[in-house]
Every structure is written in C-alpha cells, then in structure tokens.
C-alpha positions as semicolon CSV with decimal commas, in nm:
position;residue;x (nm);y (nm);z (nm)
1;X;5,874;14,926;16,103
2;X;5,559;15,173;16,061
3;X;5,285;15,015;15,850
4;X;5,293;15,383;15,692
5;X;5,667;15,397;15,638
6;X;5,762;15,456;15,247
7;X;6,040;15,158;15,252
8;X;5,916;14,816;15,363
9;X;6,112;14,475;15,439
10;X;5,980;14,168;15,280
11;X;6,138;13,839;15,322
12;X;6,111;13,502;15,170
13;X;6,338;13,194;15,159
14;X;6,667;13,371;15,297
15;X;6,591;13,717;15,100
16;X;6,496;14,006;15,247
17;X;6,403;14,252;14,926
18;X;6,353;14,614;15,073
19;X;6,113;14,865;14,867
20;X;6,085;15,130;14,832
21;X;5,747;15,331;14,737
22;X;5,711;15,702;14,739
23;X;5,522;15,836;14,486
24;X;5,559;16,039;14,268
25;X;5,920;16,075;14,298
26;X;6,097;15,860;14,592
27;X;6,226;16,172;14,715
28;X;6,466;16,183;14,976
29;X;6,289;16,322;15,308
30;X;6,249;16,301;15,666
31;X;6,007;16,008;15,616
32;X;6,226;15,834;15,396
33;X;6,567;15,851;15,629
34;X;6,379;15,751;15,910
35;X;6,203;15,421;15,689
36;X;6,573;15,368;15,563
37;X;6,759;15,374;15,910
38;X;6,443;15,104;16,076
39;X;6,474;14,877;15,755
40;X;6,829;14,882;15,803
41;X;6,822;14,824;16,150
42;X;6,594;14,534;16,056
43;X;6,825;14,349;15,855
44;X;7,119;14,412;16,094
45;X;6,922;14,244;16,411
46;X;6,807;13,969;16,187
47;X;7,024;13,893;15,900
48;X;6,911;13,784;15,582
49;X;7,122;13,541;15,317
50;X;7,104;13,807;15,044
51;X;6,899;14,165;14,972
52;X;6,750;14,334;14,705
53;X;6,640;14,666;14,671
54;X;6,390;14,778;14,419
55;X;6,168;15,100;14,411
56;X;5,835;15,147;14,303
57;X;5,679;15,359;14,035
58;X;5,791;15,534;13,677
59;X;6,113;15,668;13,878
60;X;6,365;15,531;14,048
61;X;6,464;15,850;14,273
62;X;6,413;16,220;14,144
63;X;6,693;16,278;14,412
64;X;6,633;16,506;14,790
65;X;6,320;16,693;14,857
66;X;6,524;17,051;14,858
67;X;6,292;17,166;15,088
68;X;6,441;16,950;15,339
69;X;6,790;17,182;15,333
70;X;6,632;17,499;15,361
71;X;6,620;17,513;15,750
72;X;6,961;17,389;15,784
73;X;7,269;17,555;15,887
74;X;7,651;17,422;15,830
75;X;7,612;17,252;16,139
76;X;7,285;17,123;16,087
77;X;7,387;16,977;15,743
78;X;7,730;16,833;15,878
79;X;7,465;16,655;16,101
80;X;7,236;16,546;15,827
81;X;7,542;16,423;15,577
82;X;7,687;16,222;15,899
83;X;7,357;16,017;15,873
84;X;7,323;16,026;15,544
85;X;7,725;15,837;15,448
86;X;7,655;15,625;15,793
87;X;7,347;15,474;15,564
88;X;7,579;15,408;15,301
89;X;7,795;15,272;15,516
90;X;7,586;14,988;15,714
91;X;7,467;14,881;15,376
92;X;7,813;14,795;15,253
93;X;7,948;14,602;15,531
94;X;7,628;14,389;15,547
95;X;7,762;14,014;15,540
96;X;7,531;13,920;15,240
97;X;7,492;14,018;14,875
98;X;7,314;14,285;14,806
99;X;7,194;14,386;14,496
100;X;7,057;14,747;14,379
101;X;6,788;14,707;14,110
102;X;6,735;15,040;13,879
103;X;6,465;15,013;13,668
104;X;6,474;15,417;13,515
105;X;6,613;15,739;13,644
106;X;6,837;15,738;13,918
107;X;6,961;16,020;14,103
108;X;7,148;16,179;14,414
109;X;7,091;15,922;14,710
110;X;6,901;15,640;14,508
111;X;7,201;15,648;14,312
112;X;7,457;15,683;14,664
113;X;7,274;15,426;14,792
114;X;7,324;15,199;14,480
115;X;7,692;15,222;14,472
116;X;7,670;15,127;14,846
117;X;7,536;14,782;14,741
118;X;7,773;14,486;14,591
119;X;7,598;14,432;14,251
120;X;7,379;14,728;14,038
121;X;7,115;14,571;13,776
122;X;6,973;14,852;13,530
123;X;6,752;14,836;13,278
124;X;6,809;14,963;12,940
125;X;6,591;15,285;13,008
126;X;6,763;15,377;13,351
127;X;6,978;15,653;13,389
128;X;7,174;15,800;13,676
129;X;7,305;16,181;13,807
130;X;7,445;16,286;14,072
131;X;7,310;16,646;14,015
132;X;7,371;16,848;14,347
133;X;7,574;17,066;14,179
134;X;7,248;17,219;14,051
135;X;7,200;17,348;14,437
136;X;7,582;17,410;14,461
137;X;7,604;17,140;14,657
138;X;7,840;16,816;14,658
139;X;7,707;16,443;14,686
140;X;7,724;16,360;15,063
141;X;7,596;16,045;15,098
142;X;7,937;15,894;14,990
143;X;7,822;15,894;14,619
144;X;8,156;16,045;14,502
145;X;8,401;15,824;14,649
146;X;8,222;15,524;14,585
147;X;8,187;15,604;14,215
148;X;8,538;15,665;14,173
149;X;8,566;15,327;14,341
150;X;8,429;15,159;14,059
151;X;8,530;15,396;13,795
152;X;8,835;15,552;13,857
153;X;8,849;15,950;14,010
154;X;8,856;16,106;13,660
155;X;8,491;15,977;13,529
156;X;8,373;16,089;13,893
157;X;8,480;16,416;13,878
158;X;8,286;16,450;13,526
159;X;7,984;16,267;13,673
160;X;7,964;16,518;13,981
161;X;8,125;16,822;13,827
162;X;7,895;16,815;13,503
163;X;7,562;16,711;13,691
164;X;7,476;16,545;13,383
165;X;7,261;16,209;13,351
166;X;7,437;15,913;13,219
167;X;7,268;15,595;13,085
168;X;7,272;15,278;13,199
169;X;7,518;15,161;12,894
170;X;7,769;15,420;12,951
171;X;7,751;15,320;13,305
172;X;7,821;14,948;13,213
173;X;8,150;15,043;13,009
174;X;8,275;15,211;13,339
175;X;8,253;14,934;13,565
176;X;7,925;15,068;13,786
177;X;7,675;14,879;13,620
178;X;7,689;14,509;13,657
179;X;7,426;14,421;13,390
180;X;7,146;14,603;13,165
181;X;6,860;14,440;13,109
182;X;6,535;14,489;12,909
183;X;6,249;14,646;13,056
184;X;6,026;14,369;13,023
185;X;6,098;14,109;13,273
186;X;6,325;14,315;13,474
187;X;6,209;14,307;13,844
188;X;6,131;13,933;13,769
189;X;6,546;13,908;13,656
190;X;6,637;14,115;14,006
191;X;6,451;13,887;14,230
192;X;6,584;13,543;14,072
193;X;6,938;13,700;14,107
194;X;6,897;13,804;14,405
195;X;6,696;13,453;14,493
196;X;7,039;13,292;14,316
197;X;7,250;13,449;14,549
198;X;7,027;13,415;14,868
199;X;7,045;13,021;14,812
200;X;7,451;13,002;14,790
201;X;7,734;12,993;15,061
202;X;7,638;13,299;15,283
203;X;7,963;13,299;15,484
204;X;8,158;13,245;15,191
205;X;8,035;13,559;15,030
206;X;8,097;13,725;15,379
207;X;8,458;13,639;15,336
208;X;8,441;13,759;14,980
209;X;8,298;14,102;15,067
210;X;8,617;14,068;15,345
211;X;8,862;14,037;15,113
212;X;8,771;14,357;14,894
213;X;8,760;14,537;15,192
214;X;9,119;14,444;15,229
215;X;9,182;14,504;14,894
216;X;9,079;14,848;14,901
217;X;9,235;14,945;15,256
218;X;9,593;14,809;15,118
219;X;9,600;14,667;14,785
220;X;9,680;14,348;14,691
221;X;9,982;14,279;14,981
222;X;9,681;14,397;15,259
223;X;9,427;14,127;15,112
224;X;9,700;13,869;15,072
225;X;9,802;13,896;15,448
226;X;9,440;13,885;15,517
227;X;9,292;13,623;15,282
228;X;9,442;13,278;15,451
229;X;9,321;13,336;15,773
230;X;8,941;13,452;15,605
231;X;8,939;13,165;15,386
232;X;9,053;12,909;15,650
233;X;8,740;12,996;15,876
234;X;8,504;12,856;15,584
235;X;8,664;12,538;15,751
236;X;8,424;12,522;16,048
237;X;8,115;12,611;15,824
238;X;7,866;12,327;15,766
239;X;7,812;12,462;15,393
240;X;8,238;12,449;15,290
241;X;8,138;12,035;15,511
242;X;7,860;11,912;15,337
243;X;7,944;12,047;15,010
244;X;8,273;11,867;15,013
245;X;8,085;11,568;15,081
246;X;7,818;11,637;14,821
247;X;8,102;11,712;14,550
248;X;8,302;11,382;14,624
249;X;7,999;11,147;14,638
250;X;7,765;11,302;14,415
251;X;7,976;11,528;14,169
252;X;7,961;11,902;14,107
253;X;7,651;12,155;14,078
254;X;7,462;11,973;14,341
255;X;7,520;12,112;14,686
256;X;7,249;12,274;14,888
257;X;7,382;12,575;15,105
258;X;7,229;12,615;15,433
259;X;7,436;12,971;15,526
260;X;7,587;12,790;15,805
C-alpha cells in the first residue's frame, strides 16, 4: 500500500485496525477507492483474527467528493457503483469480526461501509445520513439494503427518502448501532473490543458470520440445514481441542485461542 495512500493497515497481536485519514472531510474520492480496494486486498491475502476501522479527524465522513460524478455518464456510474457495493461486499464476508468505530458524523459511504461491518460502536456525538438524495441520487454502495437489514425496510426508506441525520441513540433503538459510548475514551473502548475479539476463537466466529449468512438467504429452515455441518468442522480446530481440555482440567474462562 502507498506510503501516501489516505487509509493505512496497522496490525498488532492478530488485529489489523485500518484508518482512515483524509482531512478535512474523509471524502470519498479516487484516492480513497483506490486506498480502500489495496487495504482490502491486504487483509484478504493475509488474514487478520479481527479488524477495526476508525477514521481520523473532527469527522467521520462528510460523504463523496461530488466532483467525482460530474464526468460520469449512466454507464460510467453503473461502473463506479459496481465497485463501490463490491467494497461492501468483501468487507462482509471477511472470516473475522469486524468492527466499525464512529466517533461523530457519518455519512453516505462511511456510513455504507459501516453497515458492511459485523459490529458499529458510536459515540454519543456521532450521527449518520445517507443524504444522496440531496444530488437526486440513491445510496449505491449497498447502504440501503443493508440498513433495512438491521432495521427493517420502513425506517430505511425514511433514512434514505428524508436525507436527514440521525443520532447515534436513535440509531441504537433500531438495531444499527451496537453500543454508544462517551467521547472520552472512545477509540481506546474500539481497540480493546476489537483486541477482545481478535484474541477469541477465529474460526468459530467464521462459522458464526456463516450461519447469518444462511439465515438471511433462507430463514431459519436455510441456517438449520446449514448449521450442523458448520458447527461440526470446529471439530478439527485446535482452539474447539485445547479449549475442551483447558475447560475440563482447569475450569471455565481460561482458554487461550490460537485461531487455529
């Protein structure tokens, strides 16, 4: 990845926490899809045990750089938005945790990108929008779908057809927000969860993430047929082994995963 890119990989002990730092905004722009696509590819060709991703400065995302759809035709855009959900997409079906840490405003792809991730930490200041309506556009980074997702398709069609901002508490009673947390302290809270869940049963959580997927292909009856078969793999793993062992000679709370 480019020394000069405006998202960077860092990793220690297992976690890979990816920043990103493009002041004054974090706008969305060619710079930042190409820095997003190589840290992605990063984690894919060398897989971490759990990811964070945090942003730098007063604002989360103030959403795309418009100047960036001013050259584009319908075909050029169709092009763009292909990339754009295909982001969204690697993110989810990586076989770790992931956790999305907003820490204030949140909008368009930060927020598209967040929803992407398994877990979204916000502080009490944070808000999020999905405001491409203001351009007479529609979120196409897989923002919609996603949010309804988690919320249900009538709060998404207020969240996108409105283009209002929402705070981080109203986005906790819908089921999008995991936890709200005070300012103070906050990226310091992200990284120990995300430390917490780096240092646990990394195929286990695969199967986990496996399971919703089932879930939301079929239902329950999809994940049921699926789930036996997932679960019985955690069989060979030497974390499922030695944690057995660890529980029936030393007692509970004290086995050290390995993510093997």
């Amino acid at each position: 990845m480019a020394t000069d890119s405006p998202v960077t990989v860092e990793r220690t002990d297992g976690l890979a926490v990816v920043t990103v730092d493009a002041p004054p905004l974090n706008l969305f722009d060619g710079p930042m899809g190409t820095g997003l696509v190589a840290a992605i590819d990063e984690l894919e060709r060398s897989a971490p045990r759990a990811v964070l991703f945090r942003f730098e400065g007063k604002t989360v995302t103030g959403g795309v750089d418009v100047r960036v759809f001013e050259p584009l035709d319908a075909a050029g855009a169709t092009g763009l938005f292909t990339a754009l959900v295909t982001i969204s997409q690697r993110v989810a079906a990586l076989p770790c945790p992931t956790v999305f840490a907003a820490h204030g405003t949140t909008l368009t792809w930060g927020f598209e990108l967040a929803l992407a991730c398994d877990l979204i930490l916000a502080t009490d200041k944070a808000k999020f929008g999905l405001v491409e309506a203001t351009v007479g556009l529609s979120p196409a980074m897989g923002g919609t779908q996603r949010l309804a997702e988690r919320a249900g398709t009538g709060r998404a069609r207020e969240f996108v057809m409105t283009g209002d901002l929402y705070d981080a508490a109203t986005m906790h009673s819908w089921g999008v927000v995991n936890r709200v947390l005070p300012v103070d302290g906050f990226d310091g809270e992200a990284r120990a969860l995300a430390h917490r869940l780096s240092s646990g049963p990394t195929v286990a959580h695969a199967v986990t993430k496996n399971v919703l997927r089932s879930y939301l292909d079929g239902g329950v009856a999809k994940a049921d047929a699926d789930v036996p078969a997932l679960a019985g793999e955690l069989f060979a793993t030497e974390d499922l082994r030695n944690a057995v062992q660890t529980f029936l000679t030393i007692g509970p709370g004290h086995s050290v995963f390995e993510g093997r």
